[in-house]
Amino acid sequence: MELEITITSQELVKPSSRNLNHLPCHHHLSFLDQLSPPIFMPFLFFYHNKTNLSDKERSDHIKSSLSEILNLFYPLAGRIKNSGDVVMCNDVGVSFVEAKADCNMSQILENPNPNELNKLHPFEFHEVSDVPLTVQLTFFECGGLALGIGLSHKLCDALSGLIFVNSWAAFARGQTDEIITPSFDLAKMFPPCDIENLNMATGITKENIVTRRFVFLRSSVESLRERFSGNKKIRATRVEVLSVFIWSRFMASTNHDDKTGKIYTLIHPVNLRRQADPDIPENMFGNIMRFSVTVPMMIINENDEEKASLVDQMREEIRKIDAVYVKKLQEDNRGHLEFLNKQASGFVNGEIVSFSFTSLCKFPVYEADFGWGKPLWVASARMSYKNLVAFIDTKEGDGIEAWINLDQNDMSRFEADEELLRYVSSNPSVMVSVS
């Protein structure tokens, strides 16, 4: 269905009582932050109305708790300056939008359309400008609500973003002992440098991107793990097998082969917190991750042994991001910048065809209880990236939703692939799993 949204109010929510004389007026972004793309990360939470509170009372509750938690996460109320190198912690405030939808929430959940869900966010993902955080609260006719949160990727990765969201929720429900106090010292560990010649917007596109949601039930995931694990003592993980499966079906359905001279890559983010020596504290706020790049040794066909081999290859590339790798990033980042420039150049020239995966699996996305229960559903949205897959656990935690962003022509072939359809449910009702 086509979703109609009416904006009812817009305002800036400021920290309630932060003393500017005792906290830094600038937050310097780290080298890792500098390397992050200028986009918003979308988090979209759906909630039943389990209270007798009015829309205004729930809105006031969300805004007042946001104002309080911004005292701890104060850079999110500032503005990004100097070409994305520093955040002015000036308490300008968080962009907060309220809206009403012309339907019941069940109409969205019965047939969720990823390309319509963007209307529940107050931004376009590629139009970050200088704002670190945006929020939209949308009320449905039934009393349910959707909370759309956009965090600038220039300030944090998904794990840091969820630390903020869940700390905000903990304050809202009165469990202040569950709030995590953030540290904003990442730039001391990874000092910023001059990246003027590196375009971090490479890959962002505004045209012809279609997003589809595919759900892999537990039985399908386990079947693929069995197929692609080969004779390994350590079985392939869920994300490993789904990455290989989705990429192989994309290659087969869109008739890509290795005769074009192009280089195909599979890209996965790797959390650096436990790769470093010593570990980086869990409360450190920022982009504490880098990407593994796997160049498949062959264009795999229907052979499961080849897919198992690609799982091994991906795993080996991820292993390379270790304590030695992290130390090199901290001490001499020139080699890494040269590699990124080469990758960006190859992408722009059409020599490299990248397929990127990001995963929120096992992340605490369903813990965001603002006082009226945990979310009914947590969703992604349409992203402005070609060949991007986002994995999210189903609410039960045993299946995986794959939100896949492809060129329109590629998607029409991909979603009709018979082998793919053997393993997925294409955009099933959310109500089936939450009723």
Tab-separated table of C-alpha atoms in Angstrom:
chain	number	residue	atom	x	y	z
A	1	MET	CA	0.000	0.000	0.000
A	2	GLU	CA	1.033	3.598	-0.519
A	3	LEU	CA	1.637	5.274	2.807
A	4	GLU	CA	0.387	8.817	3.339
A	5	ILE	CA	2.119	10.810	6.069
A	6	THR	CA	1.164	14.234	7.424
A	7	ILE	CA	3.781	16.193	9.351
A	8	THR	CA	2.137	17.734	12.424
A	9	SER	CA	5.111	19.416	14.115
A	10	GLN	CA	8.848	19.976	13.865
A	11	GLU	CA	11.208	21.199	16.567
A	12	LEU	CA	14.703	20.952	17.967
A	13	VAL	CA	15.182	18.942	21.166
A	14	LYS	CA	18.111	20.235	23.226
A	15	PRO	CA	19.983	18.663	26.151
A	16	SER	CA	18.103	19.445	29.353
A	17	SER	CA	20.910	20.695	31.584
A	18	ARG	CA	24.364	20.221	30.087
A	19	ASN	CA	26.909	22.647	31.497
A	20	LEU	CA	28.930	23.901	28.543
A	21	ASN	CA	31.694	25.100	30.884
A	22	HIS	CA	32.554	21.569	32.011
A	23	LEU	CA	32.404	19.595	28.755
A	24	PRO	CA	34.310	20.002	25.485
A	25	CYS	CA	32.853	22.422	22.967
A	26	HIS	CA	34.305	20.318	20.140
A	27	HIS	CA	34.197	16.610	19.404
A	28	HIS	CA	36.985	15.690	17.017
A	29	LEU	CA	36.163	12.815	14.703
A	30	SER	CA	38.647	9.971	14.524
A	31	PHE	CA	40.408	8.658	11.428
A	32	LEU	CA	37.869	5.805	11.380
A	33	ASP	CA	34.985	8.314	11.535
A	34	GLN	CA	36.496	10.253	8.652
A	35	LEU	CA	36.434	7.105	6.516
A	36	SER	CA	32.718	6.508	7.051
A	37	PRO	CA	30.197	7.417	4.337
A	38	PRO	CA	28.090	10.592	4.648
A	39	ILE	CA	24.776	8.809	5.165
A	40	PHE	CA	22.217	8.260	7.894
A	41	MET	CA	21.921	4.817	9.472
A	42	PRO	CA	18.206	3.995	9.741
A	43	PHE	CA	16.579	2.387	12.764
A	44	LEU	CA	12.810	1.972	12.601
A	45	PHE	CA	10.903	0.626	15.633
A	46	PHE	CA	7.189	-0.245	15.679
A	47	TYR	CA	5.211	-0.334	18.946
A	48	HIS	CA	1.686	-1.301	20.021
A	49	ASN	CA	-0.192	1.171	22.182
A	50	LYS	CA	-0.114	-0.802	25.435
A	51	THR	CA	-0.855	2.222	27.608
A	52	ASN	CA	-3.746	4.584	28.166
A	53	LEU	CA	-1.531	7.522	27.264
A	54	SER	CA	-2.566	9.942	24.544
A	55	ASP	CA	-0.396	10.647	21.516
A	56	LYS	CA	0.713	13.912	23.118
A	57	GLU	CA	1.650	12.214	26.392
A	58	ARG	CA	3.726	9.584	24.589
A	59	SER	CA	5.360	12.249	22.437
A	60	ASP	CA	6.226	14.353	25.489
A	61	HIS	CA	7.653	11.247	27.177
A	62	ILE	CA	9.913	10.507	24.198
A	63	LYS	CA	11.070	14.121	23.885
A	64	SER	CA	11.768	14.649	27.587
A	65	SER	CA	13.779	11.414	27.843
A	66	LEU	CA	15.694	12.363	24.680
A	67	SER	CA	16.488	15.748	26.189
A	68	GLU	CA	17.852	14.040	29.308
A	69	ILE	CA	19.969	11.398	27.551
A	70	LEU	CA	21.531	14.083	25.330
A	71	ASN	CA	23.332	15.323	28.435
A	72	LEU	CA	25.485	12.179	28.123
A	73	PHE	CA	25.508	11.900	24.325
A	74	TYR	CA	25.996	15.638	23.841
A	75	PRO	CA	27.744	15.584	20.397
A	76	LEU	CA	24.469	14.303	18.897
A	77	ALA	CA	22.877	17.674	19.711
A	78	GLY	CA	25.643	19.584	17.921
A	79	ARG	CA	26.520	20.173	14.287
A	80	ILE	CA	29.208	18.683	12.036
A	81	LYS	CA	31.676	21.270	10.738
A	82	ASN	CA	34.973	21.622	8.842
A	83	SER	CA	34.113	19.195	6.048
A	84	GLY	CA	33.150	16.505	8.513
A	85	ASP	CA	36.239	16.576	10.761
A	86	VAL	CA	34.723	17.991	13.939
A	87	VAL	CA	31.387	18.291	15.728
A	88	MET	CA	30.587	21.634	17.309
A	89	CYS	CA	28.994	20.673	20.643
A	90	ASN	CA	26.827	23.776	20.724
A	91	ASP	CA	23.529	22.178	21.796
A	92	VAL	CA	21.657	23.397	18.720
A	93	GLY	CA	19.446	20.363	19.219
A	94	VAL	CA	18.165	17.198	17.589
A	95	SER	CA	15.731	17.468	14.703
A	96	PHE	CA	12.448	15.984	15.998
A	97	VAL	CA	9.451	15.499	13.701
A	98	GLU	CA	5.958	14.322	14.631
A	99	ALA	CA	3.615	12.890	12.029
A	100	LYS	CA	0.371	11.013	11.533
A	101	ALA	CA	-0.213	8.103	9.152
A	102	ASP	CA	-3.514	7.626	7.342
A	103	CYS	CA	-3.779	3.926	8.208
A	104	ASN	CA	-3.572	1.370	10.973
A	105	MET	CA	-0.171	-0.044	11.826
A	106	SER	CA	-1.390	-3.544	10.954
A	107	GLN	CA	-1.753	-2.463	7.317
A	108	ILE	CA	1.984	-1.763	7.224
A	109	LEU	CA	2.937	-4.949	9.039
A	110	GLU	CA	0.722	-7.188	6.912
A	111	ASN	CA	2.502	-6.123	3.739
A	112	PRO	CA	5.621	-4.082	4.575
A	113	ASN	CA	6.947	-2.162	1.593
A	114	PRO	CA	10.603	-1.189	2.168
A	115	ASN	CA	10.333	1.569	-0.429
A	116	GLU	CA	7.437	3.177	1.501
A	117	LEU	CA	8.992	2.879	4.953
A	118	ASN	CA	11.342	5.774	4.200
A	119	LYS	CA	8.357	8.048	4.801
A	120	LEU	CA	8.630	7.134	8.484
A	121	HIS	CA	12.026	8.845	8.581
A	122	PRO	CA	12.460	12.629	8.363
A	123	PHE	CA	15.396	12.484	5.957
A	124	GLU	CA	16.888	11.056	2.811
A	125	PHE	CA	19.743	8.755	3.698
A	126	HIS	CA	22.228	10.466	1.404
A	127	GLU	CA	21.401	13.999	2.631
A	128	VAL	CA	23.161	14.074	5.987
A	129	SER	CA	24.338	17.720	5.828
A	130	ASP	CA	25.592	18.771	9.295
A	131	VAL	CA	23.003	17.018	11.470
A	132	PRO	CA	24.200	14.097	13.645
A	133	LEU	CA	20.767	12.786	14.690
A	134	THR	CA	17.179	12.996	13.466
A	135	VAL	CA	14.023	11.491	14.960
A	136	GLN	CA	10.503	11.042	13.604
A	137	LEU	CA	7.593	9.842	15.721
A	138	THR	CA	4.655	8.679	13.600
A	139	PHE	CA	1.276	7.812	15.102
A	140	PHE	CA	-1.110	5.404	13.372
A	141	GLU	CA	-4.903	5.562	13.503
A	142	CYS	CA	-5.007	2.447	15.724
A	143	GLY	CA	-2.806	4.091	18.365
A	144	GLY	CA	0.373	2.274	17.388
A	145	LEU	CA	3.489	4.257	16.645
A	146	ALA	CA	6.703	4.084	14.660
A	147	LEU	CA	9.920	5.620	15.934
A	148	GLY	CA	12.323	6.431	13.101
A	149	ILE	CA	15.882	7.252	14.161
A	150	GLY	CA	18.639	8.373	11.831
A	151	LEU	CA	22.228	8.559	13.084
A	152	SER	CA	24.945	10.098	10.964
A	153	HIS	CA	27.475	7.425	10.037
A	154	LYS	CA	30.153	10.118	10.353
A	155	LEU	CA	29.781	9.898	14.148
A	156	CYS	CA	29.192	6.226	14.848
A	157	ASP	CA	28.724	2.677	13.680
A	158	ALA	CA	25.590	0.603	14.319
A	159	LEU	CA	26.787	-0.793	17.649
A	160	SER	CA	27.526	2.668	19.065
A	161	GLY	CA	24.212	3.840	17.642
A	162	LEU	CA	22.347	1.096	19.476
A	163	ILE	CA	24.178	1.930	22.713
A	164	PHE	CA	22.662	5.405	22.368
A	165	VAL	CA	19.177	4.129	21.468
A	166	ASN	CA	19.053	1.567	24.275
A	167	SER	CA	20.434	4.030	26.839
A	168	TRP	CA	17.729	6.500	25.785
A	169	ALA	CA	15.106	3.752	26.133
A	170	ALA	CA	16.480	2.744	29.559
A	171	PHE	CA	16.128	6.328	30.798
A	172	ALA	CA	12.611	6.547	29.336
A	173	ARG	CA	11.422	3.450	31.236
A	174	GLY	CA	13.162	4.488	34.446
A	175	GLN	CA	15.940	1.879	34.493
A	176	THR	CA	18.837	4.293	34.732
A	177	ASP	CA	21.199	1.557	35.936
A	178	GLU	CA	21.130	0.147	32.379
A	179	ILE	CA	22.378	3.385	30.811
A	180	ILE	CA	25.866	3.133	29.313
A	181	THR	CA	27.951	6.270	29.782
A	182	PRO	CA	29.774	6.849	26.481
A	183	SER	CA	33.391	7.803	25.946
A	184	PHE	CA	34.202	10.214	23.124
A	185	ASP	CA	37.962	9.656	23.025
A	186	LEU	CA	38.245	7.586	19.840
A	187	ALA	CA	40.244	10.347	18.103
A	188	LYS	CA	42.972	9.868	20.706
A	189	MET	CA	43.295	6.236	19.644
A	190	PHE	CA	42.894	6.877	15.895
A	191	PRO	CA	44.019	10.473	15.241
A	192	PRO	CA	42.385	12.194	12.254
A	193	CYS	CA	44.369	13.009	9.147
A	194	ASP	CA	44.018	14.803	5.831
A	195	ILE	CA	41.699	12.789	3.553
A	196	GLU	CA	40.771	15.688	1.274
A	197	ASN	CA	41.371	13.663	-1.899
A	198	LEU	CA	39.285	10.672	-0.786
A	199	ASN	CA	35.596	10.754	-1.718
A	200	MET	CA	33.683	8.814	0.942
A	201	ALA	CA	30.419	9.269	-0.987
A	202	THR	CA	31.555	6.821	-3.658
A	203	GLY	CA	28.797	4.279	-4.229
A	204	ILE	CA	25.912	6.507	-3.154
A	205	THR	CA	23.315	6.847	-5.884
A	206	LYS	CA	19.880	8.455	-6.016
A	207	GLU	CA	18.379	6.679	-9.012
A	208	ASN	CA	16.845	3.310	-9.872
A	209	ILE	CA	17.567	1.608	-6.543
A	210	VAL	CA	14.895	-0.852	-5.437
A	211	THR	CA	14.774	-2.476	-2.016
A	212	ARG	CA	13.200	-5.825	-1.258
A	213	ARG	CA	12.863	-7.690	2.034
A	214	PHE	CA	13.520	-11.427	1.974
A	215	VAL	CA	13.103	-13.602	5.067
A	216	PHE	CA	15.158	-16.742	5.608
A	217	LEU	CA	13.483	-19.021	8.133
A	218	ARG	CA	15.646	-21.018	10.503
A	219	SER	CA	15.159	-24.206	8.488
A	220	SER	CA	16.406	-22.501	5.315
A	221	VAL	CA	19.424	-21.011	7.058
A	222	GLU	CA	20.368	-24.357	8.592
A	223	SER	CA	19.995	-26.090	5.236
A	224	LEU	CA	22.376	-23.610	3.627
A	225	ARG	CA	24.829	-23.944	6.520
A	226	GLU	CA	24.847	-27.688	5.969
A	227	ARG	CA	25.407	-27.271	2.226
A	228	PHE	CA	28.184	-24.689	2.449
A	229	SER	CA	30.116	-25.938	5.472
A	230	GLY	CA	31.700	-28.823	3.597
A	231	ASN	CA	33.755	-30.976	5.938
A	232	LYS	CA	34.723	-28.119	8.248
A	233	LYS	CA	35.018	-28.724	11.968
A	234	ILE	CA	33.698	-25.190	12.477
A	235	ARG	CA	30.435	-24.741	10.603
A	236	ALA	CA	29.862	-21.714	8.433
A	237	THR	CA	28.001	-18.952	10.275
A	238	ARG	CA	24.557	-17.736	9.281
A	239	VAL	CA	25.911	-14.475	7.863
A	240	GLU	CA	28.685	-16.273	5.961
A	241	VAL	CA	26.343	-18.684	4.176
A	242	LEU	CA	23.707	-16.063	3.408
A	243	SER	CA	26.363	-13.724	2.014
A	244	VAL	CA	27.668	-16.414	-0.326
A	245	PHE	CA	24.179	-17.590	-1.282
A	246	ILE	CA	22.813	-14.126	-2.058
A	247	TRP	CA	25.930	-13.115	-3.988
A	248	SER	CA	25.929	-16.339	-6.019
A	249	ARG	CA	22.237	-15.926	-6.908
A	250	PHE	CA	22.880	-12.303	-7.875
A	251	MET	CA	25.725	-13.363	-10.150
A	252	ALA	CA	23.684	-16.166	-11.716
A	253	SER	CA	20.429	-14.255	-12.170
A	254	THR	CA	22.021	-11.139	-13.637
A	255	ASN	CA	24.308	-13.119	-15.970
A	256	HIS	CA	27.565	-11.806	-14.565
A	257	ASP	CA	30.621	-13.860	-15.434
A	258	ASP	CA	34.402	-13.643	-15.250
A	259	LYS	CA	34.892	-12.896	-18.944
A	260	THR	CA	34.255	-9.159	-18.649
A	261	GLY	CA	37.579	-8.378	-16.997
A	262	LYS	CA	35.779	-6.836	-14.009
A	263	ILE	CA	36.837	-7.478	-10.427
A	264	TYR	CA	34.069	-8.713	-8.134
A	265	THR	CA	34.307	-8.089	-4.402
A	266	LEU	CA	32.354	-9.068	-1.297
A	267	ILE	CA	32.644	-6.519	1.502
A	268	HIS	CA	31.929	-7.146	5.202
A	269	PRO	CA	32.312	-4.791	8.179
A	270	VAL	CA	34.518	-6.099	10.988
A	271	ASN	CA	34.144	-4.902	14.589
A	272	LEU	CA	37.572	-3.716	15.825
A	273	ARG	CA	36.658	-3.553	19.520
A	274	ARG	CA	37.931	-7.035	20.313
A	275	GLN	CA	40.469	-7.191	17.505
A	276	ALA	CA	42.600	-4.509	19.115
A	277	ASP	CA	45.191	-5.241	21.786
A	278	PRO	CA	44.154	-4.237	24.361
A	279	ASP	CA	40.422	-4.362	23.613
A	280	ILE	CA	38.695	-1.092	22.839
A	281	PRO	CA	36.133	-0.387	25.599
A	282	GLU	CA	32.548	-1.246	24.678
A	283	ASN	CA	31.397	2.239	25.694
A	284	MET	CA	33.742	3.934	23.214
A	285	PHE	CA	31.520	5.896	20.813
A	286	GLY	CA	32.337	6.090	17.122
A	287	ASN	CA	33.033	4.053	14.009
A	288	ILE	CA	35.088	1.247	15.478
A	289	MET	CA	35.131	-0.998	12.449
A	290	ARG	CA	36.781	-1.526	9.084
A	291	PHE	CA	35.907	-3.649	6.086
A	292	SER	CA	37.209	-6.951	4.823
A	293	VAL	CA	37.337	-7.229	1.022
A	294	THR	CA	37.081	-10.666	-0.558
A	295	VAL	CA	37.851	-11.112	-4.259
A	296	PRO	CA	36.392	-14.521	-5.185
A	297	MET	CA	38.931	-16.788	-6.872
A	298	MET	CA	36.254	-17.901	-9.318
A	299	ILE	CA	32.719	-17.056	-10.413
A	300	ILE	CA	30.944	-19.863	-8.615
A	301	ASN	CA	28.177	-21.840	-10.241
A	302	GLU	CA	25.958	-24.501	-8.698
A	303	ASN	CA	28.778	-26.390	-7.008
A	304	ASP	CA	28.415	-26.412	-3.205
A	305	GLU	CA	32.119	-27.153	-2.799
A	306	GLU	CA	32.927	-23.865	-4.557
A	307	LYS	CA	30.553	-22.022	-2.225
A	308	ALA	CA	32.192	-23.665	0.784
A	309	SER	CA	35.552	-22.570	-0.611
A	310	LEU	CA	34.307	-18.977	-0.861
A	311	VAL	CA	33.182	-19.150	2.787
A	312	ASP	CA	36.765	-20.140	3.666
A	313	GLN	CA	38.147	-17.289	1.592
A	314	MET	CA	35.850	-14.730	3.241
A	315	ARG	CA	36.756	-16.045	6.675
A	316	GLU	CA	40.459	-15.734	5.894
A	317	GLU	CA	40.068	-12.106	4.773
A	318	ILE	CA	38.201	-11.289	7.980
A	319	ARG	CA	40.971	-12.936	10.040
A	320	LYS	CA	43.468	-10.509	8.522
A	321	ILE	CA	41.774	-7.696	10.440
A	322	ASP	CA	43.559	-8.446	13.700
A	323	ALA	CA	45.569	-6.640	16.371
A	324	VAL	CA	48.457	-6.048	13.924
A	325	TYR	CA	46.033	-4.533	11.398
A	326	VAL	CA	44.530	-2.243	14.069
A	327	LYS	CA	47.984	-1.101	15.219
A	328	LYS	CA	48.943	-0.187	11.641
A	329	LEU	CA	45.775	1.911	11.365
A	330	GLN	CA	46.763	3.757	14.514
A	331	GLU	CA	50.412	4.329	13.648
A	332	ASP	CA	50.521	4.737	9.858
A	333	ASN	CA	47.320	5.127	7.882
A	334	ARG	CA	48.885	6.148	4.559
A	335	GLY	CA	48.849	2.614	3.161
A	336	HIS	CA	45.184	2.246	4.048
A	337	LEU	CA	44.324	5.529	2.341
A	338	GLU	CA	46.156	4.426	-0.818
A	339	PHE	CA	44.158	1.184	-0.834
A	340	LEU	CA	40.853	3.065	-0.411
A	341	ASN	CA	41.730	5.490	-3.202
A	342	LYS	CA	42.467	2.588	-5.528
A	343	GLN	CA	39.182	0.896	-4.598
A	344	ALA	CA	37.205	4.101	-5.148
A	345	SER	CA	38.865	4.703	-8.506
A	346	GLY	CA	38.108	1.174	-9.659
A	347	PHE	CA	34.482	1.500	-8.602
A	348	VAL	CA	34.009	4.841	-10.382
A	349	ASN	CA	35.610	3.505	-13.569
A	350	GLY	CA	33.411	0.414	-13.539
A	351	GLU	CA	36.361	-1.929	-13.089
A	352	ILE	CA	35.165	-3.167	-9.683
A	353	VAL	CA	31.684	-4.546	-8.966
A	354	SER	CA	31.242	-4.502	-5.192
A	355	PHE	CA	28.602	-6.306	-3.178
A	356	SER	CA	28.413	-5.079	0.410
A	357	PHE	CA	26.936	-6.809	3.442
A	358	THR	CA	26.163	-5.365	6.838
A	359	SER	CA	24.683	-7.267	9.741
A	360	LEU	CA	22.738	-6.369	12.874
A	361	CYS	CA	22.359	-10.047	13.749
A	362	LYS	CA	22.886	-10.670	17.472
A	363	PHE	CA	22.782	-6.912	18.067
A	364	PRO	CA	20.306	-5.772	20.772
A	365	VAL	CA	17.864	-4.170	18.330
A	366	TYR	CA	14.785	-5.573	20.085
A	367	GLU	CA	15.776	-4.218	23.520
A	368	ALA	CA	14.558	-0.658	22.881
A	369	ASP	CA	11.712	-0.495	25.409
A	370	PHE	CA	10.699	3.116	26.065
A	371	GLY	CA	8.150	2.178	28.708
A	372	TRP	CA	5.468	0.544	26.583
A	373	GLY	CA	7.143	-2.775	25.816
A	374	LYS	CA	9.782	-4.002	23.420
A	375	PRO	CA	9.300	-3.260	19.723
A	376	LEU	CA	6.802	-5.271	17.737
A	377	TRP	CA	9.118	-5.096	14.733
A	378	VAL	CA	12.463	-3.485	13.899
A	379	ALA	CA	12.930	-2.549	10.256
A	380	SER	CA	15.491	-1.078	7.921
A	381	ALA	CA	14.553	1.029	4.885
A	382	ARG	CA	15.514	1.759	1.301
A	383	MET	CA	19.154	2.776	1.127
A	384	SER	CA	20.927	4.877	-1.506
A	385	TYR	CA	23.524	2.206	-2.175
A	386	LYS	CA	23.635	-0.218	-5.072
A	387	ASN	CA	24.378	-3.870	-4.211
A	388	LEU	CA	23.911	-3.511	-0.467
A	389	VAL	CA	22.452	-6.164	1.845
A	390	ALA	CA	21.471	-5.541	5.471
A	391	PHE	CA	20.817	-8.539	7.729
A	392	ILE	CA	18.533	-8.256	10.775
A	393	ASP	CA	17.389	-11.056	13.081
A	394	THR	CA	13.687	-11.792	13.074
A	395	LYS	CA	12.056	-10.956	16.400
A	396	GLU	CA	12.186	-14.598	17.486
A	397	GLY	CA	15.925	-14.571	16.720
A	398	ASP	CA	15.948	-17.810	14.747
A	399	GLY	CA	15.442	-16.414	11.251
A	400	ILE	CA	17.070	-13.557	9.329
A	401	GLU	CA	15.582	-10.715	7.309
A	402	ALA	CA	17.710	-9.683	4.327
A	403	TRP	CA	17.046	-6.139	3.088
A	404	ILE	CA	18.546	-6.073	-0.396
A	405	ASN	CA	19.186	-2.902	-2.423
A	406	LEU	CA	19.796	-3.431	-6.139
A	407	ASP	CA	19.503	-1.648	-9.440
A	408	GLN	CA	15.900	-1.946	-10.643
A	409	ASN	CA	16.763	-4.154	-13.635
A	410	ASP	CA	18.997	-6.406	-11.544
A	411	MET	CA	16.314	-6.740	-8.869
A	412	SER	CA	13.648	-7.836	-11.358
A	413	ARG	CA	15.881	-10.746	-12.382
A	414	PHE	CA	17.191	-11.513	-8.901
A	415	GLU	CA	13.790	-11.763	-7.183
A	416	ALA	CA	12.578	-14.203	-9.871
A	417	ASP	CA	15.530	-16.583	-9.381
A	418	GLU	CA	14.154	-20.070	-8.740
A	419	GLU	CA	17.028	-21.186	-6.522
A	420	LEU	CA	16.610	-18.072	-4.361
A	421	LEU	CA	12.879	-18.628	-4.025
A	422	ARG	CA	13.446	-22.170	-2.731
A	423	TYR	CA	14.962	-20.687	0.423
A	424	VAL	CA	13.210	-17.381	1.087
A	425	SER	CA	9.837	-15.944	1.855
A	426	SER	CA	9.593	-12.764	-0.170
A	427	ASN	CA	8.346	-9.939	2.072
A	428	PRO	CA	6.049	-12.023	4.314
A	429	SER	CA	3.647	-10.436	6.758
A	430	VAL	CA	5.259	-9.343	10.006
A	431	MET	CA	1.975	-10.131	11.757
A	432	VAL	CA	2.603	-13.866	11.265
A	433	SER	CA	5.588	-13.791	13.584
A	434	VAL	CA	4.296	-11.287	16.155
A	435	SER	CA	0.656	-12.238	16.558
